[in-house]
Short mmCIF file of C-alpha atoms in Angstrom, two decimals:
data_model
loop_
_atom_site.label_atom_id
_atom_site.label_comp_id
_atom_site.label_asym_id
_atom_site.label_seq_id
_atom_site.Cartn_x
_atom_site.Cartn_y
_atom_site.Cartn_z
CA MET A 244 0.00 0.00 0.00
CA ARG A 245 2.81 2.38 0.85
CA ILE A 246 4.49 1.57 -2.49
CA GLN A 247 1.24 2.26 -4.35
CA GLY A 248 0.86 5.55 -2.49
CA CYS A 249 4.39 6.60 -3.41
CA LEU A 250 3.80 5.59 -7.02
CA ARG A 251 0.61 7.66 -7.13
CA SER A 252 2.51 10.69 -5.77
CA VAL A 253 5.21 10.30 -8.40
CA LEU A 254 2.61 10.13 -11.20
CA VAL A 255 0.87 13.28 -9.92
CA ALA A 256 4.19 15.12 -9.74
CA LEU A 257 5.04 14.11 -13.31
CA ALA A 258 1.62 15.30 -14.52
CA VAL A 259 2.09 18.68 -12.85
CA ALA A 260 5.57 19.01 -14.32
CA SER A 261 4.39 18.16 -17.83
CA THR A 262 1.58 20.74 -17.54
CA ALA A 263 4.08 23.39 -16.49
CA LEU A 264 6.20 22.57 -19.54
CA VAL A 265 3.23 22.85 -21.91
CA SER A 266 1.63 25.99 -20.45
CA PRO A 267 4.28 28.56 -21.48
CA ALA A 268 4.06 27.43 -25.09
CA CYS A 269 0.29 27.87 -25.01
CA SER A 270 0.52 31.29 -23.40
CA LYS A 271 2.79 32.49 -26.21
CA SER A 272 0.06 32.04 -28.84
CA PRO A 273 -0.65 35.47 -30.36
CA GLN A 274 -3.79 37.10 -29.01
CA ILE A 275 -4.31 39.08 -32.22
CA THR A 276 -3.48 37.71 -35.65
CA ALA A 277 -3.75 38.99 -39.21
CA GLU A 278 -7.11 37.24 -39.43
CA SER A 279 -8.54 38.66 -36.20
CA ILE A 280 -7.14 42.20 -35.90
CA GLU A 281 -10.05 43.85 -37.68
CA ASP A 282 -12.44 42.20 -35.20
CA ASN A 283 -10.55 43.82 -32.29
CA TRP A 284 -11.73 47.42 -32.75
CA ALA A 285 -9.07 48.36 -35.30
CA LEU A 286 -9.05 51.48 -37.45
CA THR A 287 -7.97 51.07 -41.07
CA GLU A 288 -6.27 53.92 -42.91
CA GLN A 289 -5.83 53.64 -46.66
CA HIS A 290 -2.55 55.03 -48.08
CA GLU A 291 -1.40 55.08 -51.70
CA PRO A 292 0.82 51.94 -51.40
CA GLY A 293 -1.54 49.99 -49.15
CA SER A 294 -3.33 50.20 -45.81
CA VAL A 295 -2.52 50.30 -42.11
CA VAL A 296 -4.76 48.42 -39.67
CA MET A 297 -4.14 49.58 -36.10
CA THR A 298 -5.50 49.16 -32.60
CA VAL A 299 -4.52 51.31 -29.63
CA ALA A 300 -5.61 49.97 -26.23
CA GLN A 301 -6.15 51.88 -23.02
CA ASP A 302 -3.04 50.30 -21.48
CA GLY A 303 -0.89 51.61 -24.34
CA GLN A 304 -0.63 48.36 -26.31
CA VAL A 305 -0.46 49.13 -30.03
CA THR A 306 -1.13 46.44 -32.64
CA VAL A 307 -0.36 47.02 -36.32
CA LEU A 308 -0.89 45.14 -39.57
CA VAL A 309 0.16 46.56 -42.95
CA LYS A 310 -1.57 45.34 -46.11
CA ASP A 311 -0.69 45.78 -49.77
CA ARG A 312 -2.97 47.32 -52.42
CA ASP A 313 -4.74 44.00 -52.84
CA GLY A 314 -5.51 43.74 -49.13
CA LYS A 315 -3.00 40.98 -48.42
CA PRO A 316 -1.00 41.18 -45.16
CA ILE A 317 2.66 42.10 -45.61
CA GLU A 318 4.53 39.69 -43.34
CA GLU A 319 8.11 40.80 -44.00
CA GLY A 320 9.99 44.01 -44.63
CA VAL A 321 7.95 46.22 -42.29
CA SER A 322 9.69 48.46 -39.75
CA GLY A 323 8.97 51.72 -37.99
CA ASN A 324 7.62 53.26 -34.83
CA VAL A 325 4.72 55.00 -33.14
CA LYS A 326 5.27 58.27 -31.33
CA VAL A 327 3.15 59.93 -28.67
CA LYS A 328 3.50 63.05 -26.57
CA VAL A 329 2.38 62.25 -23.05
CA PRO A 330 -0.25 64.85 -22.03
CA GLY A 331 0.77 67.15 -19.21
CA LYS A 332 4.44 66.22 -19.41
CA GLU A 333 7.25 68.25 -20.93
CA GLY A 334 10.05 66.88 -23.06
CA ALA A 335 10.40 64.88 -26.22
CA PRO A 336 7.62 62.57 -27.37
CA VAL A 337 7.82 58.91 -26.38
CA THR A 338 8.82 56.66 -29.29
CA ALA A 339 8.05 52.94 -29.40
CA GLU A 340 9.56 50.69 -32.07
CA LEU A 341 7.48 48.05 -33.82
CA VAL A 342 8.27 44.46 -32.87
CA PRO A 343 7.01 41.50 -34.96
CA GLU A 344 4.62 39.16 -33.18
CA PRO A 345 5.68 35.55 -33.92
CA LYS A 346 3.21 33.33 -35.77
CA ALA A 347 0.69 36.18 -36.19
CA GLY A 348 0.79 36.60 -39.95
CA GLY A 349 2.51 39.98 -40.08
CA VAL A 350 1.15 41.60 -36.91
CA LEU A 351 3.56 43.98 -35.15
CA LEU A 352 3.40 45.29 -31.58
CA ALA A 353 4.52 48.46 -29.80
CA LYS A 354 3.96 49.77 -26.28
CA ILE A 355 3.30 53.42 -25.47
CA PRO A 356 2.32 54.96 -22.11
CA PRO A 357 -1.26 54.26 -20.99
CA LEU A 358 -3.94 56.59 -22.36
CA GLU A 359 -4.81 58.97 -19.54
CA ASP A 360 -6.02 62.14 -21.28
CA ASP A 361 -9.38 62.67 -22.98
CA LEU A 362 -7.47 62.82 -26.28
CA THR A 363 -4.01 61.51 -27.18
CA GLU A 364 -2.23 62.10 -30.48
CA VAL A 365 -0.52 58.95 -31.81
CA ASN A 366 1.79 59.44 -34.79
CA TYR A 367 2.98 56.47 -36.79
CA GLU A 368 5.78 56.19 -39.34
CA PHE A 369 6.43 52.88 -41.07
CA ASN A 370 8.79 51.76 -43.81
CA VAL A 371 7.31 48.97 -45.88
CA LYS A 372 9.83 47.58 -48.36
CA GLY A 373 11.03 51.13 -49.03
CA ALA A 374 7.57 52.74 -49.16
CA PRO A 375 6.70 55.25 -46.39
CA PHE A 376 3.44 55.05 -44.43
CA LYS A 377 2.85 58.09 -42.20
CA GLY A 378 -0.28 59.00 -40.29
CA VAL A 379 -1.88 60.31 -37.11
CA LEU A 380 -4.61 58.93 -34.88
CA HIS A 381 -6.33 60.91 -32.15
CA VAL A 382 -7.65 58.44 -29.58
CA PRO A 383 -9.63 58.82 -26.33
CA ARG A 384 -8.89 57.08 -23.04
CA GLY A 385 -10.60 53.96 -24.31
CA GLY A 386 -8.44 53.85 -27.43
CA THR A 387 -9.66 52.69 -30.83
CA ARG A 388 -12.22 50.46 -29.14
CA GLU A 389 -14.02 53.51 -27.76
CA LEU A 390 -14.03 55.21 -31.19
CA HIS A 391 -15.49 52.03 -32.69
CA GLU A 392 -18.19 51.69 -30.01
CA LYS A 393 -19.21 55.36 -30.23
CA ALA A 394 -19.46 55.07 -34.01
CA LYS A 395 -21.68 52.01 -33.62
CA GLU A 396 -23.99 53.96 -31.28
CA ASN A 397 -24.12 56.86 -33.73
CA ASP A 398 -25.22 54.63 -36.60
CA ALA A 399 -28.76 55.02 -35.26
CA HIS A 400 -28.70 58.70 -36.27
CA LYS A 401 -29.36 59.07 -39.98
CA LEU A 402 -27.41 62.26 -40.66
CA ASP A 403 -25.16 61.31 -43.57
CA GLY A 404 -25.39 63.90 -46.33
CA MET A 405 -27.38 66.36 -44.23
CA LYS A 406 -26.20 69.89 -43.55
CA GLY A 407 -26.64 72.02 -40.44
CA PRO A 408 -28.64 75.26 -40.28
CA ASN A 409 -25.47 77.23 -41.09
CA GLY A 410 -24.47 74.86 -43.88
CA GLY A 411 -21.93 73.03 -41.74
CA VAL A 412 -21.18 69.38 -40.95
CA LEU A 413 -23.46 67.48 -38.55
CA GLN A 414 -22.05 64.98 -36.07
CA PRO A 415 -23.72 63.08 -33.21
CA VAL A 416 -21.62 63.14 -30.03
CA GLY A 417 -23.10 61.27 -27.09
CA ASP A 418 -26.59 62.67 -26.50
CA ASP A 419 -25.81 65.79 -28.55
CA ILE A 420 -25.76 66.70 -32.20
CA VAL A 421 -23.24 69.37 -33.11
CA GLU A 422 -22.74 71.45 -36.22
CA ILE A 423 -19.14 72.26 -37.20
CA VAL A 424 -18.90 75.22 -39.57
CA GLY A 425 -16.25 77.73 -40.59
CA ASP A 426 -16.20 80.92 -42.63
CA LYS A 427 -14.25 80.31 -45.83
CA ASP A 428 -12.94 83.89 -45.98
CA SER A 429 -11.81 84.46 -42.39
CA GLY A 430 -11.22 80.90 -41.16
CA ASP A 431 -13.39 81.66 -38.12
CA LEU A 432 -14.81 78.45 -36.74
CA ARG A 433 -18.01 77.82 -34.82
CA VAL A 434 -19.58 74.74 -33.26
CA TYR A 435 -23.29 74.81 -32.45
CA VAL A 436 -25.25 72.41 -30.26
CA LEU A 437 -28.52 71.47 -31.95
CA ASP A 438 -31.89 70.26 -30.69
CA LEU A 439 -34.07 67.46 -32.12
CA ASN A 440 -35.20 69.75 -34.92
CA LEU A 441 -31.58 70.64 -35.77
CA LYS A 442 -32.03 74.13 -34.37
CA PRO A 443 -29.16 75.76 -32.39
CA VAL A 444 -29.55 75.89 -28.60
CA PRO A 445 -27.31 77.36 -25.83
CA ILE A 446 -24.17 75.33 -25.09
CA GLY A 447 -24.68 75.23 -21.32
CA ASP A 448 -21.63 74.04 -19.37
CA ARG A 449 -20.22 71.94 -22.19
CA GLU A 450 -16.58 72.10 -23.29
CA ILE A 451 -15.51 71.18 -26.81
CA LYS A 452 -12.23 70.71 -28.62
CA LEU A 453 -11.46 69.49 -32.12
CA ALA A 454 -8.51 67.51 -33.41
CA ILE A 455 -8.20 68.49 -37.07
CA GLN A 456 -6.07 66.83 -39.74
CA THR A 457 -5.14 68.65 -42.95
CA ALA A 458 -2.40 68.23 -45.54
CA SER A 459 -0.32 70.57 -43.33
CA GLY A 460 -0.55 68.18 -40.39
CA PRO A 461 -2.60 67.72 -37.21
CA ASP A 462 -3.88 70.52 -35.00
CA VAL A 463 -5.92 70.53 -31.79
CA ILE A 464 -8.27 73.50 -31.35
CA VAL A 465 -9.73 74.19 -27.90
CA LEU A 466 -12.92 76.13 -28.55
CA ALA A 467 -14.08 79.04 -26.40
CA PRO A 468 -17.69 79.87 -25.49
CA GLY A 469 -19.16 82.57 -27.71
CA PRO A 470 -21.27 85.52 -26.51
CA ASP A 471 -23.96 84.47 -24.00
CA ARG A 472 -22.74 80.87 -24.45
CA LEU A 473 -24.84 80.48 -27.59
CA TYR A 474 -22.12 78.63 -29.51
CA PHE A 475 -18.40 77.79 -29.46
CA THR A 476 -15.83 79.73 -31.38
CA GLY A 477 -12.29 79.15 -32.61
CA LYS A 478 -10.09 79.67 -35.65
CA LEU A 479 -8.54 77.39 -38.23
CA ASN A 480 -4.79 77.89 -38.43
CA VAL A 481 -4.93 76.95 -42.12
CA LYS A 482 -7.98 77.98 -44.14
CA VAL A 483 -8.57 74.61 -45.80
CA ASN A 484 -11.16 71.90 -45.26
CA PRO A 485 -9.81 69.09 -43.06
CA THR A 486 -9.59 65.43 -44.00
CA LYS A 487 -10.29 64.17 -40.47
CA ILE A 488 -11.97 65.69 -37.41
CA THR A 489 -12.10 64.13 -33.95
CA VAL A 490 -14.63 65.79 -31.64
CA VAL A 491 -14.37 65.90 -27.84
CA VAL A 492 -17.40 67.02 -25.81
CA LYS A 493 -17.20 67.28 -22.02
CA GLU A 494 -20.23 67.96 -19.86
CA GLY A 495 -20.95 67.32 -16.20
CA GLY A 496 -17.86 65.21 -15.65
CA HIS A 497 -18.60 63.00 -18.68
CA THR A 498 -16.58 62.97 -21.91
CA ASP A 499 -17.59 61.73 -25.36
CA VAL A 500 -15.10 61.41 -28.21
CA VAL A 501 -16.03 60.60 -31.81
CA LEU A 502 -14.30 60.47 -35.17
CA CYS A 503 -16.40 62.64 -37.46
CA GLY A 504 -18.24 60.67 -40.15
CA TYR A 505 -16.72 57.32 -39.18
CA HIS A 506 -18.77 54.13 -39.38
CA PRO A 507 -17.58 50.81 -37.89
CA GLY A 508 -15.61 48.81 -40.41
CA SER A 509 -15.19 51.67 -42.88
CA VAL A 510 -11.80 52.54 -44.35
CA ILE A 511 -10.36 56.02 -43.72
CA VAL A 512 -8.61 57.35 -46.82
CA VAL A 513 -5.55 59.46 -45.95
CA GLY A 514 -2.81 61.19 -47.91
CA PRO A 515 -3.16 63.18 -51.17
CA SER A 516 -6.30 61.32 -52.28
CA ALA A 517 -8.17 61.79 -48.99
CA PRO A 518 -11.61 63.42 -49.35
CA VAL A 519 -12.17 66.60 -47.37
CA ILE A 520 -14.84 67.37 -44.80
CA THR A 521 -16.51 70.55 -46.01
CA VAL A 522 -16.76 72.80 -42.96
CA LEU A 523 -15.75 76.02 -44.75
CA VAL A 524 -18.76 77.76 -46.28
CA ALA A 525 -19.90 81.28 -47.16
CA THR A 526 -21.79 82.21 -44.03
CA GLY A 527 -23.23 85.36 -42.52
CA TRP A 528 -23.92 83.67 -39.17
CA ALA A 529 -27.57 84.66 -39.56
CA VAL A 530 -29.07 81.61 -37.84
CA LYS A 531 -30.51 82.45 -34.42
CA VAL A 532 -30.09 80.33 -31.29
CA ASP A 533 -33.20 79.16 -29.44
CA VAL A 534 -32.57 80.32 -25.87
CA LYS A 535 -35.53 78.28 -24.52
CA PRO A 536 -34.77 74.83 -25.85
CA THR A 537 -36.59 71.61 -25.15
CA VAL A 538 -34.38 69.16 -23.29
CA ILE A 539 -34.93 65.43 -23.61
CA VAL A 540 -34.48 63.42 -20.43
CA HIS A 541 -34.14 59.70 -21.18
CA ASP A 542 -36.37 58.48 -18.35
CA ASP A 543 -39.06 55.86 -18.83
CA ASP A 544 -39.61 54.42 -15.37
CA ASP A 545 -43.02 52.93 -16.19
CA ASP A 546 -41.79 51.28 -19.40
CA ASP A 547 -44.64 52.78 -21.41
CA GLY A 548 -42.42 53.74 -24.34
CA ARG A 549 -42.56 57.47 -23.52
CA VAL A 550 -39.85 59.80 -22.29
CA ILE A 551 -40.07 62.84 -20.05
CA ILE A 552 -39.80 66.27 -21.68
CA VAL A 553 -38.37 69.08 -19.54
CA HIS A 554 -38.71 72.64 -20.83
CA LYS A 555 -36.63 75.55 -19.59
CA HIS A 556 -39.49 76.70 -17.38
CA LYS A 557 -39.26 73.29 -15.66
CA HIS A 558 -42.70 71.78 -16.26
CA ARG A 559 -42.70 68.14 -17.23
CA HIS A 560 -44.95 66.08 -19.44
CA LYS A 561 -44.88 62.78 -21.26
CA HIS A 562 -44.08 62.47 -24.96
CA LYS A 563 -44.67 59.43 -27.12
CA GLY A 564 -41.63 58.06 -28.87
CA LYS A 565 -38.34 56.35 -28.38
CA GLY A 566 -35.63 57.62 -26.07
CA HIS A 567 -33.01 57.82 -28.85
CA TRP A 568 -33.10 60.03 -31.91
CA LYS A 569 -33.48 58.55 -35.36
CA TRP A 570 -33.42 60.64 -38.50
#
């Protein structure tokens, strides 16, 4: 009996040892591969020589896959880095070199500091068999996943192709719809908050900034409240229509960040062939702001399909309809 007990102990020890030998090999399997990267909240930017598929996670993990013009992953001959300036800290930007991920079909990894600001500028510069790929992403604390999820939420708003009351670009941001519009002669920029009827309303205690990409490079514009807080105002440093706009809206301790016009799974064209977002128009700023707006409160405690309407003079009544806007 004692011999059998010893033998049993030896067998258990061998089993544990063999498991320990196998486990590290299993743990080294790539979490993201060329086949799965696009299902992990990646953004795809189309360049002239090919495309860059990239994820940026909240912890600073960057995952990259470069594809050729035919959409095939390029597994060899890719090098480069991503560069980020840590918000609130002086000094040179932090640079992280790309490192190939074994057995991942061309996926490369880099590690930057964790995303701690409401908006972080991530520059990338790759060399792909002699061809340069350069670009910029502006990502929120939640990284590319947050941009993807916000875009999915915004798909319920049917605003594509519609113009704002001043002729500007419409963009859902959280529970708001904003109009981004600039004067083509002066470069003066305004952002209006709109109601359900796409009419301008006072901005309240909101704060807004825009990350704008043009052929001259990226620029972040912190907008200031206009007179009587009826709209936001700023100025374009270069009087050209941008190719990308990332919008940040802060209100009551909550922040929403969206990539203007982006839909989940769509490809963002960058470089010389990138289409522009037409914010510059001939405007006389003649549209008036409704200083007594209707505010929608998404509250349906009795599950009757109605939401509470609160007017500026504070009376409340029920309104039939869904709690989210659809156009």
